[in-house]
Coordinates of C-alpha atoms in Angstrom, one line a residue:
Chain F
M1 CA 33.4 11.6 25.1
S2 CA 34.9 15.0 24.9
T3 CA 35.7 15.4 21.2
C4 CA 33.4 16.6 18.5
D5 CA 34.2 13.5 16.5
D6 CA 33.1 11.2 19.3
V7 CA 29.8 13.1 19.6
R8 CA 29.1 13.2 15.9
E9 CA 29.7 9.5 15.6
R10 CA 26.8 9.1 18.1
L11 CA 24.5 11.7 16.8
D12 CA 22.3 9.3 14.8
D13 CA 21.7 7.1 17.8
F14 CA 21.3 10.1 20.0
V15 CA 18.4 11.6 18.0
D16 CA 16.9 8.2 17.6
G17 CA 16.9 7.8 21.4
L18 CA 19.0 4.7 21.2
L19 CA 21.9 5.6 23.5
E20 CA 22.2 4.4 27.1
P21 CA 21.1 7.2 29.6
A22 CA 24.7 8.0 30.7
E23 CA 25.9 8.2 27.1
A24 CA 23.0 10.3 26.0
A25 CA 23.6 12.7 28.9
A26 CA 27.2 13.0 27.9
V27 CA 26.2 13.9 24.3
A28 CA 23.6 16.3 25.5
G29 CA 26.2 18.0 27.8
H30 CA 28.6 18.4 24.9
L31 CA 25.9 19.8 22.6
E32 CA 25.0 22.5 25.2
G33 CA 28.6 23.8 25.0
C34 CA 29.4 23.2 21.3
A35 CA 27.6 25.4 18.7
S36 CA 29.0 23.4 15.8
C37 CA 27.8 20.1 17.0
R38 CA 24.5 21.6 17.9
R39 CA 24.1 22.7 14.3
E40 CA 24.9 19.2 13.2
E41 CA 22.2 17.9 15.5
Q42 CA 19.6 20.4 14.3
A43 CA 20.4 19.6 10.7
L44 CA 20.0 15.9 11.4
R45 CA 16.7 16.3 13.1
A46 CA 15.5 18.5 10.2
L47 CA 16.5 15.9 7.7
L48 CA 14.7 13.2 9.7
R49 CA 11.6 15.4 9.9
D50 CA 11.7 15.9 6.1
A51 CA 12.2 12.2 5.5
A52 CA 9.2 11.3 7.7
A53 CA 7.1 13.8 5.8
L54 CA 8.4 12.5 2.5
A55 CA 6.5 9.3 2.6
D56 CA 3.2 11.1 2.7
T57 CA 4.0 13.7 0.1
V58 CA 5.8 12.1 -2.8
A59 CA 3.0 10.2 -4.3
P60 CA -0.1 11.6 -5.8
P61 CA -3.2 11.3 -3.7
R62 CA -5.1 8.0 -4.4
D63 CA -8.3 9.8 -5.4
L64 CA -6.6 11.5 -8.3
W65 CA -6.7 8.3 -10.3
P66 CA -10.4 7.8 -10.9
A67 CA -10.6 11.2 -12.5
I68 CA -7.6 10.5 -14.6
E69 CA -9.1 7.2 -15.6
R70 CA -12.3 8.8 -16.7
R71 CA -10.4 11.3 -18.8
L72 CA -8.4 8.5 -20.4
R73 CA -11.5 6.8 -21.4
H74 CA -13.0 9.9 -23.0
G75 CA -10.8 10.4 -25.9
S76 CA -7.4 11.8 -26.9
G77 CA -7.6 15.5 -25.9
A78 CA -9.1 14.7 -22.5
W79 CA -6.6 12.0 -21.7
L80 CA -3.8 14.4 -22.4
R81 CA -5.2 16.8 -19.9
G82 CA -5.4 13.9 -17.4
L83 CA -1.8 13.0 -17.8
A84 CA -0.8 16.6 -17.6
A85 CA -2.8 17.0 -14.4
A86 CA -1.1 13.9 -12.9
A87 CA 2.4 15.2 -13.8
A88 CA 1.5 18.7 -12.5
L89 CA 0.3 17.3 -9.2
L90 CA 3.4 15.1 -8.9
L91 CA 5.5 18.2 -9.4
A92 CA 3.4 20.2 -6.9
V93 CA 3.5 17.8 -4.1
G94 CA 7.0 16.4 -4.5
G95 CA 8.9 19.0 -6.5
A96 CA 10.3 21.1 -3.6
L97 CA 11.6 18.1 -1.8
L98 CA 12.9 16.5 -5.0
A99 CA 14.7 19.6 -5.9
R100 CA 16.5 19.5 -2.5
T101 CA 17.4 15.9 -2.7
A102 CA 18.1 15.0 -6.3
P103 CA 19.1 16.7 -9.5
A104 CA 16.1 17.0 -11.8
P105 CA 16.9 15.2 -15.0
A106 CA 16.1 16.8 -18.3
P107 CA 12.9 15.7 -19.9
S108 CA 13.5 12.5 -21.7
G109 CA 13.7 12.0 -25.5
P110 CA 10.2 11.6 -26.7
E111 CA 9.3 15.2 -25.9
T112 CA 11.4 16.2 -28.8
A113 CA 9.2 14.0 -31.0
V114 CA 6.3 16.5 -30.8
Q115 CA 6.0 18.0 -34.2
L116 CA 3.6 19.8 -36.3
D117 CA 2.2 18.0 -39.3
G118 CA 1.4 19.6 -42.6
T119 CA -1.9 21.0 -41.5
G120 CA -0.5 22.5 -38.3
R121 CA -2.1 20.0 -35.9
L122 CA -0.1 18.2 -33.3
Q123 CA 0.6 14.7 -34.2
E124 CA -1.4 12.7 -31.7
A125 CA 0.8 9.7 -31.1
A126 CA 3.9 11.9 -30.6
L127 CA 2.1 14.1 -28.2
Q128 CA 0.9 11.1 -26.2
A129 CA 4.4 9.7 -26.0
A130 CA 5.7 13.1 -24.9
E131 CA 3.2 13.4 -22.1
M132 CA 3.7 9.9 -20.9
A133 CA 7.4 10.3 -21.0
R134 CA 7.1 13.4 -18.8
L135 CA 4.8 11.6 -16.4
E136 CA 7.3 8.7 -16.3
A137 CA 10.2 11.0 -15.6
E138 CA 8.3 12.5 -12.6
Y139 CA 7.5 9.0 -11.3
D140 CA 11.1 7.9 -11.7
Q141 CA 12.3 10.9 -9.7
A142 CA 9.9 10.2 -6.9
A143 CA 10.9 6.5 -6.9
Q144 CA 14.6 7.4 -6.8
V145 CA 14.1 9.6 -3.7
L146 CA 12.1 7.0 -1.9
L147 CA 14.7 4.3 -2.9
V148 CA 17.4 6.4 -1.2
E149 CA 15.3 6.6 1.9
L150 CA 14.7 2.9 1.8
R151 CA 18.4 2.2 1.6
A152 CA 19.0 4.5 4.5
R153 CA 16.5 2.7 6.7
Q154 CA 16.6 -0.9 5.5
D155 CA 18.7 -2.0 8.6
R156 CA 15.6 -1.3 10.6
L157 CA 13.6 -3.9 8.7
P158 CA 14.1 -7.7 8.8
P159 CA 16.5 -8.8 6.0
Q160 CA 13.8 -11.1 4.6
T161 CA 11.3 -8.3 4.4
V162 CA 13.9 -6.1 2.5
A163 CA 14.6 -9.0 0.1
Q164 CA 10.9 -9.5 -0.6
V165 CA 10.4 -5.8 -1.2
E166 CA 13.3 -5.7 -3.6
A167 CA 12.0 -8.8 -5.4
S168 CA 8.6 -7.0 -5.7
L169 CA 10.3 -3.9 -7.1
R170 CA 12.1 -6.1 -9.7
T171 CA 8.7 -7.5 -10.7
I172 CA 7.3 -4.1 -11.1
D173 CA 10.3 -2.9 -13.1
T174 CA 10.0 -5.9 -15.4
A175 CA 6.3 -5.2 -15.9
L176 CA 7.1 -1.5 -16.7
G177 CA 9.6 -2.6 -19.3
Q178 CA 7.1 -5.0 -20.9
I179 CA 4.5 -2.3 -21.0
R180 CA 6.9 0.1 -22.6
T181 CA 7.8 -2.5 -25.2
A182 CA 4.1 -3.0 -26.0
L183 CA 3.5 0.8 -26.2
A184 CA 6.3 1.0 -28.7
Q185 CA 4.3 -1.3 -30.9
Q186 CA 0.9 0.3 -30.2
P187 CA 1.6 3.9 -29.0
S188 CA -2.1 4.9 -29.3
E189 CA -3.4 2.1 -27.1
T190 CA -5.1 3.9 -24.2
G191 CA -5.3 0.8 -22.1
L192 CA -1.5 0.4 -22.2
H193 CA -1.0 4.0 -21.2
M194 CA -3.3 3.5 -18.2
M195 CA -1.5 0.3 -17.3
L196 CA 1.9 2.1 -17.4
A197 CA 0.6 4.9 -15.2
S198 CA -1.0 2.6 -12.6
T199 CA 2.0 0.3 -12.5
H200 CA 4.2 3.3 -11.7
R201 CA 1.7 4.3 -9.0
K202 CA 2.0 0.8 -7.4
K203 CA 5.8 1.2 -7.3
I204 CA 5.5 4.6 -5.5
E205 CA 2.9 3.2 -3.1
L206 CA 5.0 0.2 -2.2
L207 CA 8.1 2.4 -1.6
R208 CA 6.2 4.9 0.4
R209 CA 4.7 2.2 2.6
V210 CA 8.0 0.5 3.3
V211 CA 9.8 3.8 4.0
R212 CA 7.0 4.8 6.4
V213 CA 7.3 1.5 8.2
G214 CA 11.1 1.9 8.5
A215 CA 10.8 5.5 9.9
Chain S
M1 CA 21.9 -24.0 58.8
R2 CA 23.1 -21.0 57.0
G3 CA 23.2 -23.0 53.8
T4 CA 19.7 -24.2 54.3
M5 CA 18.4 -20.6 54.8
S6 CA 20.2 -19.5 51.7
V7 CA 18.5 -22.2 49.6
K8 CA 15.1 -21.3 51.0
S9 CA 15.7 -17.6 50.3
L10 CA 16.7 -18.4 46.8
A11 CA 13.6 -20.5 46.3
W12 CA 11.3 -17.8 47.6
C13 CA 13.1 -15.2 45.4
A14 CA 12.6 -17.5 42.4
L15 CA 8.9 -18.0 43.2
L16 CA 8.4 -14.2 43.8
A17 CA 10.2 -13.4 40.6
A18 CA 8.0 -15.9 38.7
A19 CA 4.8 -14.4 40.2
T20 CA 5.9 -10.9 39.4
A21 CA 6.8 -11.8 35.8
S22 CA 3.5 -13.4 35.4
A23 CA 1.6 -10.4 36.8
Q24 CA 3.6 -8.1 34.5
G25 CA 2.9 -10.3 31.5
R26 CA -0.9 -10.1 31.8
V27 CA -2.8 -7.2 30.3
D28 CA -6.2 -6.1 31.7
E29 CA -7.2 -2.5 31.0
R30 CA -10.6 -0.8 30.8
R31 CA -11.6 2.7 29.6
A32 CA -14.8 4.5 28.9
A33 CA -15.2 5.3 25.2
A34 CA -17.5 7.2 22.9
A35 CA -19.8 5.1 20.6
D36 CA -18.1 6.6 17.5
G37 CA -14.7 7.5 18.8
T38 CA -11.3 6.5 17.5
V39 CA -9.3 3.6 18.9
A40 CA -5.7 3.6 17.6
I41 CA -3.6 0.5 18.2
E42 CA 0.1 0.1 17.7
T43 CA 2.1 -3.1 18.2
G44 CA 5.1 -4.9 16.8
G45 CA 4.4 -8.6 16.9
G46 CA 2.2 -11.3 18.2
S47 CA -1.5 -10.9 17.5
V48 CA -4.3 -8.4 17.8
R49 CA -8.0 -9.3 17.8
V50 CA -10.4 -6.4 17.8
V51 CA -14.1 -7.1 18.5
G52 CA -16.9 -4.5 18.2
W53 CA -19.5 -4.6 20.9
D54 CA -22.5 -2.6 22.2
K55 CA -20.8 -1.2 25.3
A56 CA -19.5 2.3 25.6
E57 CA -16.0 1.1 26.7
V58 CA -12.8 -0.3 25.5
T59 CA -11.2 -3.3 27.2
V60 CA -7.7 -4.6 26.5
T61 CA -6.8 -8.1 27.7
G62 CA -4.0 -10.5 26.8
T63 CA -0.4 -11.4 27.4
L64 CA 2.7 -9.4 26.8
G65 CA 5.7 -10.8 24.9
A66 CA 9.0 -11.2 26.6
D67 CA 10.4 -8.2 24.7
S68 CA 7.7 -5.8 25.8
Q69 CA 7.6 -3.5 28.8
R70 CA 3.9 -2.8 29.0
V71 CA 0.7 -1.9 27.2
E72 CA 0.1 1.8 27.4
V73 CA -3.5 3.1 27.1
R74 CA -3.9 6.9 26.9
G75 CA -6.3 9.5 25.6
D76 CA -9.9 10.3 26.2
R77 CA -13.3 9.0 25.3
R78 CA -13.1 10.4 21.8
K79 CA -9.7 9.0 21.0
L80 CA -7.8 6.3 22.8
R81 CA -4.4 5.1 21.9
I82 CA -3.2 1.6 22.8
E83 CA 0.5 0.9 22.4
V84 CA 2.6 -2.0 23.1
V85 CA 5.8 -0.5 24.5
P86 CA 8.9 -2.5 23.7
E87 CA 11.9 -3.2 26.0
R88 CA 14.3 -1.7 23.5
H89 CA 13.6 1.2 21.1
D90 CA 15.2 -0.6 18.2
H91 CA 13.1 -3.7 18.5
P92 CA 9.3 -4.0 18.1
G93 CA 7.4 -5.1 21.2
A94 CA 5.0 -8.1 20.9
A95 CA 1.8 -9.1 22.6
D96 CA -1.3 -11.2 22.1
L97 CA -4.2 -8.9 22.7
E98 CA -7.9 -9.0 22.5
I99 CA -9.5 -5.5 22.4
H100 CA -13.2 -4.8 22.6
V101 CA -14.4 -1.5 21.2
P102 CA -17.7 0.2 20.7
A103 CA -19.0 -1.2 17.4
G104 CA -19.3 2.2 15.8
S105 CA -15.7 3.1 16.5
R106 CA -13.1 4.2 14.0
V107 CA -10.4 1.5 14.5
E108 CA -6.8 2.1 13.3
V109 CA -4.2 -0.6 13.7
E110 CA -0.5 -0.4 12.9
A111 CA 1.1 -3.8 13.4
F112 CA 4.5 -4.5 12.1
Q113 CA 4.5 -8.3 12.4
A114 CA 1.4 -8.9 14.4
A115 CA -1.5 -10.8 12.9
V116 CA -4.6 -8.6 12.9
D117 CA -8.2 -9.8 13.1
V118 CA -11.1 -7.4 13.3
E119 CA -14.8 -8.3 13.5
G120 CA -18.1 -6.7 14.3
V121 CA -16.9 -3.1 13.8
T122 CA -19.5 -1.0 11.9
G123 CA -17.6 2.3 11.9
S124 CA -14.4 2.3 10.0
V125 CA -11.4 0.0 10.0
R126 CA -7.8 0.9 8.9
A127 CA -5.1 -1.7 9.4
E128 CA -1.6 -1.9 8.2
T129 CA 1.0 -4.6 8.6
V130 CA 4.3 -5.5 7.1
N131 CA 4.8 -9.3 7.5
S132 CA 1.5 -10.6 8.8
S133 CA -2.0 -11.2 7.9
I134 CA -5.1 -9.0 8.3
T135 CA -8.7 -10.2 8.4
F136 CA -11.9 -8.3 8.7
T137 CA -15.3 -9.8 9.2
G138 CA -18.5 -7.8 9.3
T139 CA -20.2 -4.8 7.7
A140 CA -18.4 -1.4 8.2
D141 CA -18.8 2.0 6.5
D142 CA -15.2 2.0 5.4
V143 CA -12.5 -0.7 5.4
R144 CA -8.9 -0.1 4.4
L145 CA -6.4 -2.9 4.9
E146 CA -2.8 -3.0 3.6
S147 CA 0.0 -5.5 4.0
V148 CA 3.4 -5.8 2.4
N149 CA 4.0 -9.5 2.7
G150 CA 1.0 -10.8 4.5
G151 CA -2.4 -11.9 3.3
V152 CA -5.5 -9.7 3.5
S153 CA -9.0 -11.1 3.9
V154 CA -12.3 -9.3 4.1
R155 CA -15.7 -10.9 4.5
G156 CA -19.0 -9.0 4.5
R157 CA -20.9 -6.3 2.7
S158 CA -19.1 -3.1 3.8
A159 CA -19.9 0.1 2.0
R160 CA -16.4 0.8 0.9
I161 CA -13.5 -1.7 0.8
N162 CA -9.9 -0.9 -0.1
V163 CA -7.5 -3.8 0.3
E164 CA -3.9 -4.2 -0.9
S165 CA -1.1 -6.6 -0.4
V166 CA 2.2 -6.7 -2.2
N167 CA 3.2 -10.3 -2.0
G168 CA 0.4 -11.9 0.0
P169 CA -3.0 -13.1 -1.2
V170 CA -6.0 -10.8 -1.1
D171 CA -9.4 -12.5 -0.6
V172 CA -12.7 -10.6 -0.5
S173 CA -15.9 -12.5 0.1
D174 CA -19.5 -11.2 -0.3
P175 CA -18.7 -7.6 -1.1
G176 CA -21.3 -5.0 -2.2
G177 CA -20.9 -1.3 -2.5
D178 CA -17.4 0.0 -3.7
L179 CA -14.4 -2.3 -3.8
Q180 CA -10.8 -1.5 -4.7
A181 CA -8.2 -4.3 -4.4
G182 CA -4.7 -4.7 -5.6
T183 CA -1.6 -6.9 -5.4
V184 CA 1.8 -7.0 -7.0
N185 CA 2.6 -10.7 -6.8
G186 CA -0.1 -12.2 -4.7
P187 CA -3.4 -13.7 -6.1
L188 CA -6.5 -11.5 -5.8
K189 CA -9.8 -13.3 -5.4
V190 CA -13.3 -11.9 -5.1
S191 CA -16.1 -14.3 -4.5
G192 CA -19.8 -14.0 -3.7
A193 CA -20.2 -10.4 -4.9
L194 CA -23.7 -9.4 -4.5
G195 CA -24.8 -6.3 -6.4
L196 CA -21.3 -4.8 -6.5
A197 CA -21.7 -1.1 -7.4
R198 CA -18.1 -0.4 -8.4
G199 CA -15.0 -2.5 -8.4
R200 CA -11.5 -1.9 -9.4
L201 CA -9.1 -4.9 -9.2
E202 CA -5.4 -4.5 -10.1
S203 CA -2.4 -6.8 -10.1
V204 CA 1.1 -6.7 -11.6
N205 CA 1.7 -10.4 -11.6
G206 CA -0.9 -12.2 -9.5
R207 CA -4.0 -14.1 -10.8
V208 CA -7.2 -12.1 -10.5
T209 CA -10.5 -14.0 -9.9
F210 CA -14.0 -12.5 -9.7
E211 CA -17.2 -14.4 -9.1
G212 CA -20.6 -12.9 -8.3
K213 CA -23.1 -10.3 -9.3
L214 CA -22.8 -6.7 -10.3
A215 CA -25.4 -3.9 -9.6
A216 CA -27.7 -3.2 -12.6
R217 CA -25.6 -0.1 -13.5
G218 CA -22.5 -1.3 -11.8
A219 CA -18.9 -1.1 -13.1
L220 CA -16.0 -3.6 -12.8
D221 CA -12.6 -2.7 -14.0
I222 CA -9.8 -5.2 -13.9
E223 CA -6.2 -4.6 -14.9
N224 CA -3.4 -7.1 -14.8
V225 CA 0.0 -6.9 -16.4
G226 CA 1.5 -10.4 -16.2
G227 CA -1.2 -12.5 -14.4
G228 CA -4.4 -14.0 -15.7
V229 CA -8.0 -13.1 -15.1
D230 CA -10.9 -15.4 -14.4
L231 CA -14.4 -14.0 -14.5
A232 CA -17.7 -15.7 -13.6
I233 CA -20.4 -13.0 -13.4
S234 CA -23.9 -14.2 -12.9
S235 CA -25.7 -10.9 -13.8
P236 CA -26.2 -9.1 -17.1
A237 CA -23.2 -7.1 -18.2
D238 CA -21.5 -5.4 -21.2
Y239 CA -18.0 -6.7 -21.6
R240 CA -15.0 -5.1 -23.1
V241 CA -11.9 -7.2 -22.8
S242 CA -8.4 -6.6 -24.3
T243 CA -5.1 -8.3 -24.0
F244 CA -1.8 -7.4 -25.7
N245 CA 0.1 -10.8 -25.6
G246 CA -2.4 -13.0 -23.8
A247 CA -5.4 -15.1 -24.8
I248 CA -9.1 -14.5 -24.4
V249 CA -11.3 -17.6 -23.7
N250 CA -15.0 -16.8 -23.7
E251 CA -17.2 -19.6 -22.5
I252 CA -20.4 -17.6 -22.6
G253 CA -20.4 -15.7 -25.9
P254 CA -18.4 -14.9 -29.0
G255 CA -14.7 -15.2 -29.4
P256 CA -12.2 -12.4 -29.5
Q257 CA -11.0 -10.6 -32.6
A258 CA -7.3 -9.9 -33.4
V259 CA -6.3 -6.3 -33.2
R260 CA -4.5 -5.0 -36.3
G261 CA -1.8 -2.4 -36.5
H262 CA -2.4 1.1 -37.6
D263 CA -1.4 0.6 -41.2
E264 CA -4.4 -1.4 -42.5
D265 CA -2.9 -1.7 -46.0
D266 CA 0.2 -3.4 -44.7
E267 CA -0.4 -7.1 -43.9
D268 CA 3.0 -7.4 -42.2
D269 CA 2.1 -4.6 -39.8
E270 CA -0.2 -6.7 -37.7
T271 CA 0.5 -6.2 -34.1
P272 CA -0.3 -8.6 -31.3
G273 CA -3.4 -8.1 -29.3
K274 CA -7.0 -9.3 -29.0
E275 CA -10.2 -7.5 -28.2
L276 CA -13.6 -8.8 -27.3
T277 CA -16.8 -6.7 -26.9
F278 CA -20.1 -8.4 -26.2
S279 CA -23.1 -8.3 -23.9
A280 CA -24.4 -11.0 -21.6
G281 CA -28.1 -11.0 -21.0
S282 CA -29.7 -7.6 -21.3
G283 CA -26.4 -5.8 -20.4
G284 CA -26.3 -2.8 -18.2
A285 CA -23.4 -3.2 -15.9
R286 CA -20.0 -2.5 -17.4
V287 CA -17.0 -4.9 -17.2
T288 CA -13.6 -3.8 -18.5
V289 CA -10.6 -6.2 -18.5
T290 CA -7.1 -5.3 -19.7
T291 CA -4.1 -7.5 -19.5
L292 CA -0.6 -7.4 -21.1
N293 CA 0.4 -11.0 -21.0
G294 CA -2.2 -12.8 -18.9
R295 CA -5.0 -15.0 -20.2
V296 CA -8.5 -13.9 -19.7
R297 CA -11.2 -16.5 -19.1
I298 CA -14.9 -15.7 -19.0
M299 CA -17.0 -18.4 -17.5
K300 CA -20.6 -18.9 -16.8
G301 CA -21.6 -17.4 -13.4
R302 CA -23.2 -19.6 -10.7

């Protein structure tokens, strides 16, 4: 195993400690004398550290939700602040990592629906839709990052487990679609907004848990 | 003669190997431990039974699986870590273990595919599995159990309970204090609640069932997207129930009202949805139920 290609093929297993002792020693020996491969190894280890930390940082803390729920229950202005807080927190905890790993999509359409009415007041329903769309975009970004992680690690999980997790994700996505359809008919229904947010949260928690297990 | 010796030697070797394997397969460890220390357990498969007792020590007994090297116990009185070390790094090790811990311990279990059973721990219990069940019996300060595909079961009046399973059933018996429980596809059942102070039950597609009593000023919030909700609350409460596409069946009070769309002058603008607000008895506790498609049934409590 003298070539850089040979070593790089084995780097994944090397950093995971999966090589036989003699093979691991050969890789270690090559790394000592090859700065280029050493950089590859360091980059891989850094990526794995980030990925391990990811599972704990992408989703909002669980105890954020009771506060959001209280705000949602206390009328329109307050619930908007709650959604904004949720979105801001998602950005704060996951933003840096998301920026590194995925291109941030532009805010989705409903934001442009925010308009001033004749008296200068913001139209309530449009603003609600805009805030919820922003929150959904943040959740979708977080879910995408975690899905990439899940794909990268799914060979460490039993195939049946992966199949069940994917079936659960489909169930959640179907539910999200149904809630969005209902919201299109009743955009001011607070309970539906809460249901949409909590269903997104379940998806993130499921992904985070499975990624952590596969780490 | 030479052949005879060889056969004997082989026989002795076989016996010795069997005895060695058996000795290696048994686990019998003992450590001093603080009354309120942390005991962290990590295993891949098999089973783990954790029992709280009144001694200031931790014992680990049981049998190693064929794919496991040993059980490693390290740490000090304040924090002990018990780990089943697998033969191969890419394959989880398995063992059937019974672990006794001081009752006031903080117990943390990570078990990939091992069934986890905890009882008699009064401190806190955190357990997580992927494909196997978790049960807790007793009264602890804080119980947090999570499984992906396995069932989760809690019995007893712990101060705080937080239980979740994605695909397995969640079953909580005799809770008081604070309860949070959730599933994606699995059924969620709460029975024998006695003075529950605060409950939040959520599912995406599983049926949610609640039976029992709430505290006088308690609160119970239930949210279900696709699954139904069955309620049988035997204490006074103020109900607020809403469903978008489902039905509401109230066996203890008035029926629901259809929800109209925002344009009250347009008869064609009626949107789906039903709401029901009423009080049972003198009221006091708050019950909120929201579903998208699931049927809500309110029954007389026992």
